[in-house]
PDB file of C-alpha atoms in Angstrom:
ATOM      1  CA  MET A   1       0.282  -0.500  -0.067  1.00  0.00           C
ATOM      2  CA  THR A   2       1.967   3.746  -0.439  1.00  0.00           C
ATOM      3  CA  LYS A   3       1.979   6.375   1.314  1.00  0.00           C
ATOM      4  CA  ASP A   4      -0.255   8.116   0.208  1.00  0.00           C
ATOM      5  CA  ARG A   5      -3.184   5.507   0.345  1.00  0.00           C
ATOM      6  CA  GLU A   6      -2.599   5.123   4.095  1.00  0.00           C
ATOM      7  CA  GLU A   7      -3.118   8.853   4.944  1.00  0.00           C
ATOM      8  CA  GLU A   8      -6.822   9.365   5.563  1.00  0.00           C
ATOM      9  CA  LYS A   9      -7.979  12.031   3.179  1.00  0.00           C
ATOM     10  CA  ILE A  10     -10.791  14.136   4.310  1.00  0.00           C
ATOM     11  CA  LEU A  11     -13.667  15.116   1.773  1.00  0.00           C
ATOM     12  CA  ARG A  12     -15.547  18.234   1.639  1.00  0.00           C
ATOM     13  CA  ARG A  13     -19.474  16.231   1.722  1.00  0.00           C
ATOM     14  CA  SER A  14     -22.414  18.583   0.792  1.00  0.00           C
ATOM     15  CA  SER A  15     -25.981  18.661  -0.478  1.00  0.00           C
ATOM     16  CA  LEU A  16     -28.478  20.400  -2.907  1.00  0.00           C
ATOM     17  CA  ALA A  17     -31.762  19.666  -3.486  1.00  0.00           C
ATOM     18  CA  THR A  18     -32.868  20.603  -7.020  1.00  0.00           C
ATOM     19  CA  PRO A  19     -35.026  20.701  -9.368  1.00  0.00           C
ATOM     20  CA  ALA A  20     -33.906  17.523 -11.189  1.00  0.00           C
ATOM     21  CA  GLY A  21     -33.604  15.435  -7.673  1.00  0.00           C
ATOM     22  CA  VAL A  22     -31.080  15.815  -4.353  1.00  0.00           C
ATOM     23  CA  VAL A  23     -26.703  15.876  -5.957  1.00  0.00           C
ATOM     24  CA  VAL A  24     -24.454  15.091  -3.740  1.00  0.00           C
ATOM     25  CA  LEU A  25     -21.438  17.205  -4.219  1.00  0.00           C
ATOM     26  CA  ILE A  26     -17.516  16.204  -2.668  1.00  0.00           C
ATOM     27  CA  GLU A  27     -15.083  18.535  -2.945  1.00  0.00           C
ATOM     28  CA  ARG A  28     -11.067  18.379  -1.653  1.00  0.00           C
ATOM     29  CA  ASP A  29      -8.384  20.678  -2.044  1.00  0.00           C
ATOM     30  CA  ARG A  30     -11.241  23.105  -3.430  1.00  0.00           C
ATOM     31  CA  SER A  31     -11.956  21.129  -6.683  1.00  0.00           C
ATOM     32  CA  LEU A  32     -15.192  18.946  -6.753  1.00  0.00           C
ATOM     33  CA  VAL A  33     -13.916  15.554  -7.454  1.00  0.00           C
ATOM     34  CA  GLY A  34     -17.636  14.178  -7.432  1.00  0.00           C
ATOM     35  CA  LEU A  35     -21.354  14.728  -8.183  1.00  0.00           C
ATOM     36  CA  VAL A  36     -24.238  12.602  -8.471  1.00  0.00           C
ATOM     37  CA  PHE A  37     -28.134  12.353  -7.663  1.00  0.00           C
ATOM     38  CA  GLU A  38     -28.508  11.584  -4.162  1.00  0.00           C
ATOM     39  CA  ASP A  39     -30.787   8.610  -5.395  1.00  0.00           C
ATOM     40  CA  HIS A  40     -26.828   6.440  -7.001  1.00  0.00           C
ATOM     41  CA  TRP A  41     -25.153   7.563  -4.177  1.00  0.00           C
ATOM     42  CA  ALA A  42     -24.254   4.294  -2.332  1.00  0.00           C
ATOM     43  CA  HIS A  43     -23.231   2.871  -5.852  1.00  0.00           C
ATOM     44  CA  PHE A  44     -20.629   6.078  -5.267  1.00  0.00           C
ATOM     45  CA  ARG A  45     -19.259   5.738  -2.949  1.00  0.00           C
ATOM     46  CA  GLY A  46     -18.062   2.464  -3.546  1.00  0.00           C
ATOM     47  CA  HIS A  47     -16.558   5.234  -6.884  1.00  0.00           C
ATOM     48  CA  LEU A  48     -14.464   6.871  -4.323  1.00  0.00           C
ATOM     49  CA  GLU A  49     -13.541   4.392  -1.657  1.00  0.00           C
ATOM     50  CA  ARG A  50     -11.658   2.873  -4.573  1.00  0.00           C
ATOM     51  CA  ARG A  51     -10.406   5.994  -5.991  1.00  0.00           C
ATOM     52  CA  PHE A  52      -9.232   7.633  -1.993  1.00  0.00           C
ATOM     53  CA  GLY A  53      -8.558   4.320  -0.048  1.00  0.00           C
ATOM     54  CA  ASN A  54      -8.678   5.860   3.480  1.00  0.00           C
ATOM     55  CA  PHE A  55     -10.806   8.843   3.332  1.00  0.00           C
ATOM     56  CA  SER A  56     -13.508  11.129   6.353  1.00  0.00           C
ATOM     57  CA  PHE A  57     -16.355  13.046   5.381  1.00  0.00           C
ATOM     58  CA  GLU A  58     -16.082  17.037   6.439  1.00  0.00           C
ATOM     59  CA  GLU A  59     -20.217  18.327   6.575  1.00  0.00           C
ATOM     60  CA  ASP A  60     -20.808  21.475   4.156  1.00  0.00           C
ATOM     61  CA  PRO A  61     -24.437  22.677   5.097  1.00  0.00           C
ATOM     62  CA  ARG A  62     -23.999  25.268   2.622  1.00  0.00           C
ATOM     63  CA  GLY A  63     -22.023  23.473   0.038  1.00  0.00           C
ATOM     64  CA  GLY A  64     -19.395  26.120  -1.116  1.00  0.00           C
ATOM     65  CA  ALA A  65     -18.956  27.445  -4.661  1.00  0.00           C
ATOM     66  CA  PRO A  66     -19.775  24.811  -6.275  1.00  0.00           C
ATOM     67  CA  ALA A  67     -22.942  24.248  -4.808  1.00  0.00           C
ATOM     68  CA  GLU A  68     -23.391  28.025  -5.390  1.00  0.00           C
ATOM     69  CA  ALA A  69     -22.653  27.373  -9.008  1.00  0.00           C
ATOM     70  CA  LEU A  70     -25.663  24.888  -9.269  1.00  0.00           C
ATOM     71  CA  ARG A  71     -27.796  27.045  -7.507  1.00  0.00           C
ATOM     72  CA  ARG A  72     -26.846  29.510 -10.762  1.00  0.00           C
ATOM     73  CA  TYR A  73     -27.739  26.747 -12.997  1.00  0.00           C
ATOM     74  CA  PHE A  74     -30.782  25.204 -11.800  1.00  0.00           C
ATOM     75  CA  ALA A  75     -32.113  29.808 -12.318  1.00  0.00           C
ATOM     76  CA  GLY A  76     -31.052  29.350 -15.726  1.00  0.00           C
ATOM     77  CA  ASN A  77     -27.470  30.999 -15.251  1.00  0.00           C
ATOM     78  CA  LEU A  78     -26.650  27.901 -17.591  1.00  0.00           C
ATOM     79  CA  ASP A  79     -22.593  28.967 -18.140  1.00  0.00           C
ATOM     80  CA  ALA A  80     -22.700  29.097 -14.819  1.00  0.00           C
ATOM     81  CA  LEU A  81     -20.933  25.904 -14.041  1.00  0.00           C
ATOM     82  CA  ASP A  82     -17.829  26.678 -16.141  1.00  0.00           C
ATOM     83  CA  ALA A  83     -15.842  28.288 -13.749  1.00  0.00           C
ATOM     84  CA  ILE A  84     -16.151  24.780 -10.790  1.00  0.00           C
ATOM     85  CA  GLU A  85     -12.633  23.220 -10.722  1.00  0.00           C
ATOM     86  CA  VAL A  86     -13.383  19.462 -11.278  1.00  0.00           C
ATOM     87  CA  ASP A  87     -10.575  16.735 -10.287  1.00  0.00           C
ATOM     88  CA  MET A  88     -12.342  13.930 -12.013  1.00  0.00           C
ATOM     89  CA  GLY A  89      -9.436  10.898 -11.362  1.00  0.00           C
ATOM     90  CA  GLY A  90     -10.102   8.629 -14.646  1.00  0.00           C
ATOM     91  CA  THR A  91      -7.435   7.089 -17.216  1.00  0.00           C
ATOM     92  CA  PRO A  92      -5.495   9.237 -19.542  1.00  0.00           C
ATOM     93  CA  PHE A  93      -8.576   8.212 -22.237  1.00  0.00           C
ATOM     94  CA  GLN A  94     -11.370   9.342 -19.570  1.00  0.00           C
ATOM     95  CA  GLU A  95      -9.945  13.260 -18.653  1.00  0.00           C
ATOM     96  CA  SER A  96      -9.927  13.434 -22.675  1.00  0.00           C
ATOM     97  CA  VAL A  97     -13.220  12.661 -22.829  1.00  0.00           C
ATOM     98  CA  TRP A  98     -14.100  14.296 -20.018  1.00  0.00           C
ATOM     99  CA  ARG A  99     -12.493  17.415 -21.210  1.00  0.00           C
ATOM    100  CA  ALA A 100     -14.834  17.573 -24.430  1.00  0.00           C
ATOM    101  CA  LEU A 101     -17.473  17.213 -22.636  1.00  0.00           C
ATOM    102  CA  ARG A 102     -16.903  20.297 -21.047  1.00  0.00           C
ATOM    103  CA  ARG A 103     -16.451  21.546 -24.151  1.00  0.00           C
ATOM    104  CA  ILE A 104     -20.149  20.975 -25.248  1.00  0.00           C
ATOM    105  CA  PRO A 105     -21.771  24.339 -24.943  1.00  0.00           C
ATOM    106  CA  PRO A 106     -25.433  24.334 -23.345  1.00  0.00           C
ATOM    107  CA  ARG A 107     -27.733  24.025 -25.573  1.00  0.00           C
ATOM    108  CA  THR A 108     -26.677  21.145 -27.584  1.00  0.00           C
ATOM    109  CA  THR A 109     -25.974  18.144 -28.513  1.00  0.00           C
ATOM    110  CA  TRP A 110     -23.278  15.520 -29.860  1.00  0.00           C
ATOM    111  CA  SER A 111     -23.984  12.532 -30.560  1.00  0.00           C
ATOM    112  CA  TYR A 112     -21.162   9.424 -29.262  1.00  0.00           C
ATOM    113  CA  ALA A 113     -19.484   9.463 -33.088  1.00  0.00           C
ATOM    114  CA  ARG A 114     -18.827  13.327 -32.863  1.00  0.00           C
ATOM    115  CA  LEU A 115     -17.208  12.844 -29.186  1.00  0.00           C
ATOM    116  CA  ALA A 116     -14.983   9.853 -30.212  1.00  0.00           C
ATOM    117  CA  LYS A 117     -14.116  12.461 -33.452  1.00  0.00           C
ATOM    118  CA  GLU A 118     -13.325  15.690 -31.493  1.00  0.00           C
ATOM    119  CA  ILE A 119     -11.272  13.835 -28.971  1.00  0.00           C
ATOM    120  CA  GLY A 120      -9.210  12.320 -32.516  1.00  0.00           C
ATOM    121  CA  ARG A 121     -10.141   8.496 -32.037  1.00  0.00           C
ATOM    122  CA  PRO A 122     -13.162   7.838 -34.240  1.00  0.00           C
ATOM    123  CA  THR A 123     -13.495   4.500 -33.731  1.00  0.00           C
ATOM    124  CA  ALA A 124     -13.476   4.552 -30.543  1.00  0.00           C
ATOM    125  CA  VAL A 125     -17.413   5.727 -30.448  1.00  0.00           C
ATOM    126  CA  ARG A 126     -17.905   2.246 -27.709  1.00  0.00           C
ATOM    127  CA  ALA A 127     -15.084   3.502 -25.225  1.00  0.00           C
ATOM    128  CA  VAL A 128     -15.583   6.715 -25.374  1.00  0.00           C
ATOM    129  CA  ALA A 129     -19.643   5.964 -24.472  1.00  0.00           C
ATOM    130  CA  GLY A 130     -18.253   3.578 -21.784  1.00  0.00           C
ATOM    131  CA  ALA A 131     -16.126   7.122 -20.578  1.00  0.00           C
ATOM    132  CA  ASN A 132     -19.083   8.774 -20.428  1.00  0.00           C
ATOM    133  CA  GLY A 133     -20.676   6.527 -18.423  1.00  0.00           C
ATOM    134  CA  ALA A 134     -18.315   6.246 -16.471  1.00  0.00           C
ATOM    135  CA  ASN A 135     -18.114  10.541 -15.006  1.00  0.00           C
ATOM    136  CA  PRO A 136     -18.004  11.012 -11.612  1.00  0.00           C
ATOM    137  CA  VAL A 137     -19.172  15.191 -11.807  1.00  0.00           C
ATOM    138  CA  SER A 138     -22.933  14.760 -13.316  1.00  0.00           C
ATOM    139  CA  ILE A 139     -23.602  17.972 -14.670  1.00  0.00           C
ATOM    140  CA  VAL A 140     -20.460  19.379 -14.580  1.00  0.00           C
ATOM    141  CA  ILE A 141     -19.172  17.159 -16.596  1.00  0.00           C
ATOM    142  CA  PRO A 142     -22.225  17.237 -19.416  1.00  0.00           C
ATOM    143  CA  CYS A 143     -22.565  14.089 -19.863  1.00  0.00           C
ATOM    144  CA  HIS A 144     -26.458  14.302 -20.267  1.00  0.00           C
ATOM    145  CA  ARG A 145     -25.429  16.285 -23.742  1.00  0.00           C
ATOM    146  CA  VAL A 146     -24.659  13.721 -25.310  1.00  0.00           C
ATOM    147  CA  ILE A 147     -27.406  11.434 -27.643  1.00  0.00           C
ATOM    148  CA  GLY A 148     -27.670   9.251 -30.146  1.00  0.00           C
ATOM    149  CA  SER A 149     -26.406   9.308 -33.716  1.00  0.00           C
ATOM    150  CA  ASP A 150     -30.625   9.308 -34.924  1.00  0.00           C
ATOM    151  CA  GLY A 151     -31.124  12.226 -31.536  1.00  0.00           C
ATOM    152  CA  SER A 152     -32.691   9.807 -29.409  1.00  0.00           C
ATOM    153  CA  LEU A 153     -31.764  10.371 -25.904  1.00  0.00           C
ATOM    154  CA  THR A 154     -29.593   7.413 -24.922  1.00  0.00           C
ATOM    155  CA  GLY A 155     -28.816   5.523 -21.705  1.00  0.00           C
ATOM    156  CA  TYR A 156     -27.768   8.413 -18.286  1.00  0.00           C
ATOM    157  CA  GLY A 157     -26.668   7.186 -15.037  1.00  0.00           C
ATOM    158  CA  GLY A 158     -29.079   9.397 -13.239  1.00  0.00           C
ATOM    159  CA  GLY A 159     -32.303   8.102 -15.082  1.00  0.00           C
ATOM    160  CA  LEU A 160     -33.389   9.365 -18.945  1.00  0.00           C
ATOM    161  CA  PRO A 161     -36.271  11.911 -16.915  1.00  0.00           C
ATOM    162  CA  ARG A 162     -33.580  13.402 -15.681  1.00  0.00           C
ATOM    163  CA  LYS A 163     -31.285  13.643 -18.452  1.00  0.00           C
ATOM    164  CA  SER A 164     -34.809  14.875 -20.682  1.00  0.00           C
ATOM    165  CA  TRP A 165     -35.338  17.413 -18.146  1.00  0.00           C
ATOM    166  CA  LEU A 166     -31.646  18.633 -18.196  1.00  0.00           C
ATOM    167  CA  LEU A 167     -31.696  19.035 -22.348  1.00  0.00           C
ATOM    168  CA  ALA A 168     -34.693  20.491 -21.494  1.00  0.00           C
ATOM    169  CA  HIS A 169     -33.632  22.743 -18.533  1.00  0.00           C
ATOM    170  CA  GLU A 170     -30.988  23.778 -20.949  1.00  0.00           C
ATOM    171  CA  GLY A 171     -33.226  25.238 -24.214  1.00  0.00           C
ATOM    172  CA  ALA A 172     -31.646  21.654 -26.395  1.00  0.00           C
ATOM    173  CA  LEU A 173     -33.412  20.461 -29.508  1.00  0.00           C
ATOM    174  CA  LEU A 174     -33.529  17.123 -29.757  1.00  0.00           C
ATOM    175  CA  ALA A 175     -33.643  16.793 -33.235  1.00  0.00           C
TER     176      ALA A 175
END
């Protein structure tokens, strides 16, 4: 076991009620390392255990800057999430997909094929879909903006009704 895994990490946790459901935000060193809908928390906690090993939570009832940015986003300021610092902790391939996701503007959707082309891996559509599905910072890394090539809604970790709601909130046109 490495020294880094032996030392207990302190993660700041907060919850925020949103029109799409309660979300749990996890921060470490002023970066958002997790954002998940509360009903998916048990599964996501396992992800945190694999990533950070030994950790404990410090509860933050106010939620800090990420929670404030989310409040502005849900109030209609769709660019409010751009300034949130994230630390996703993925593989280099996953990180490339997640960086590309942040380049999808609000009110816009991309297909998995376009996302694969954007990262220079046009034949890696399935791998891109897998990385999209492993996104640990939902909404801020807007994986909900990725749809099927035929314009249909496809999988979303928070559920298709939430994906549909988020896209409607953003005014995205589904062709």
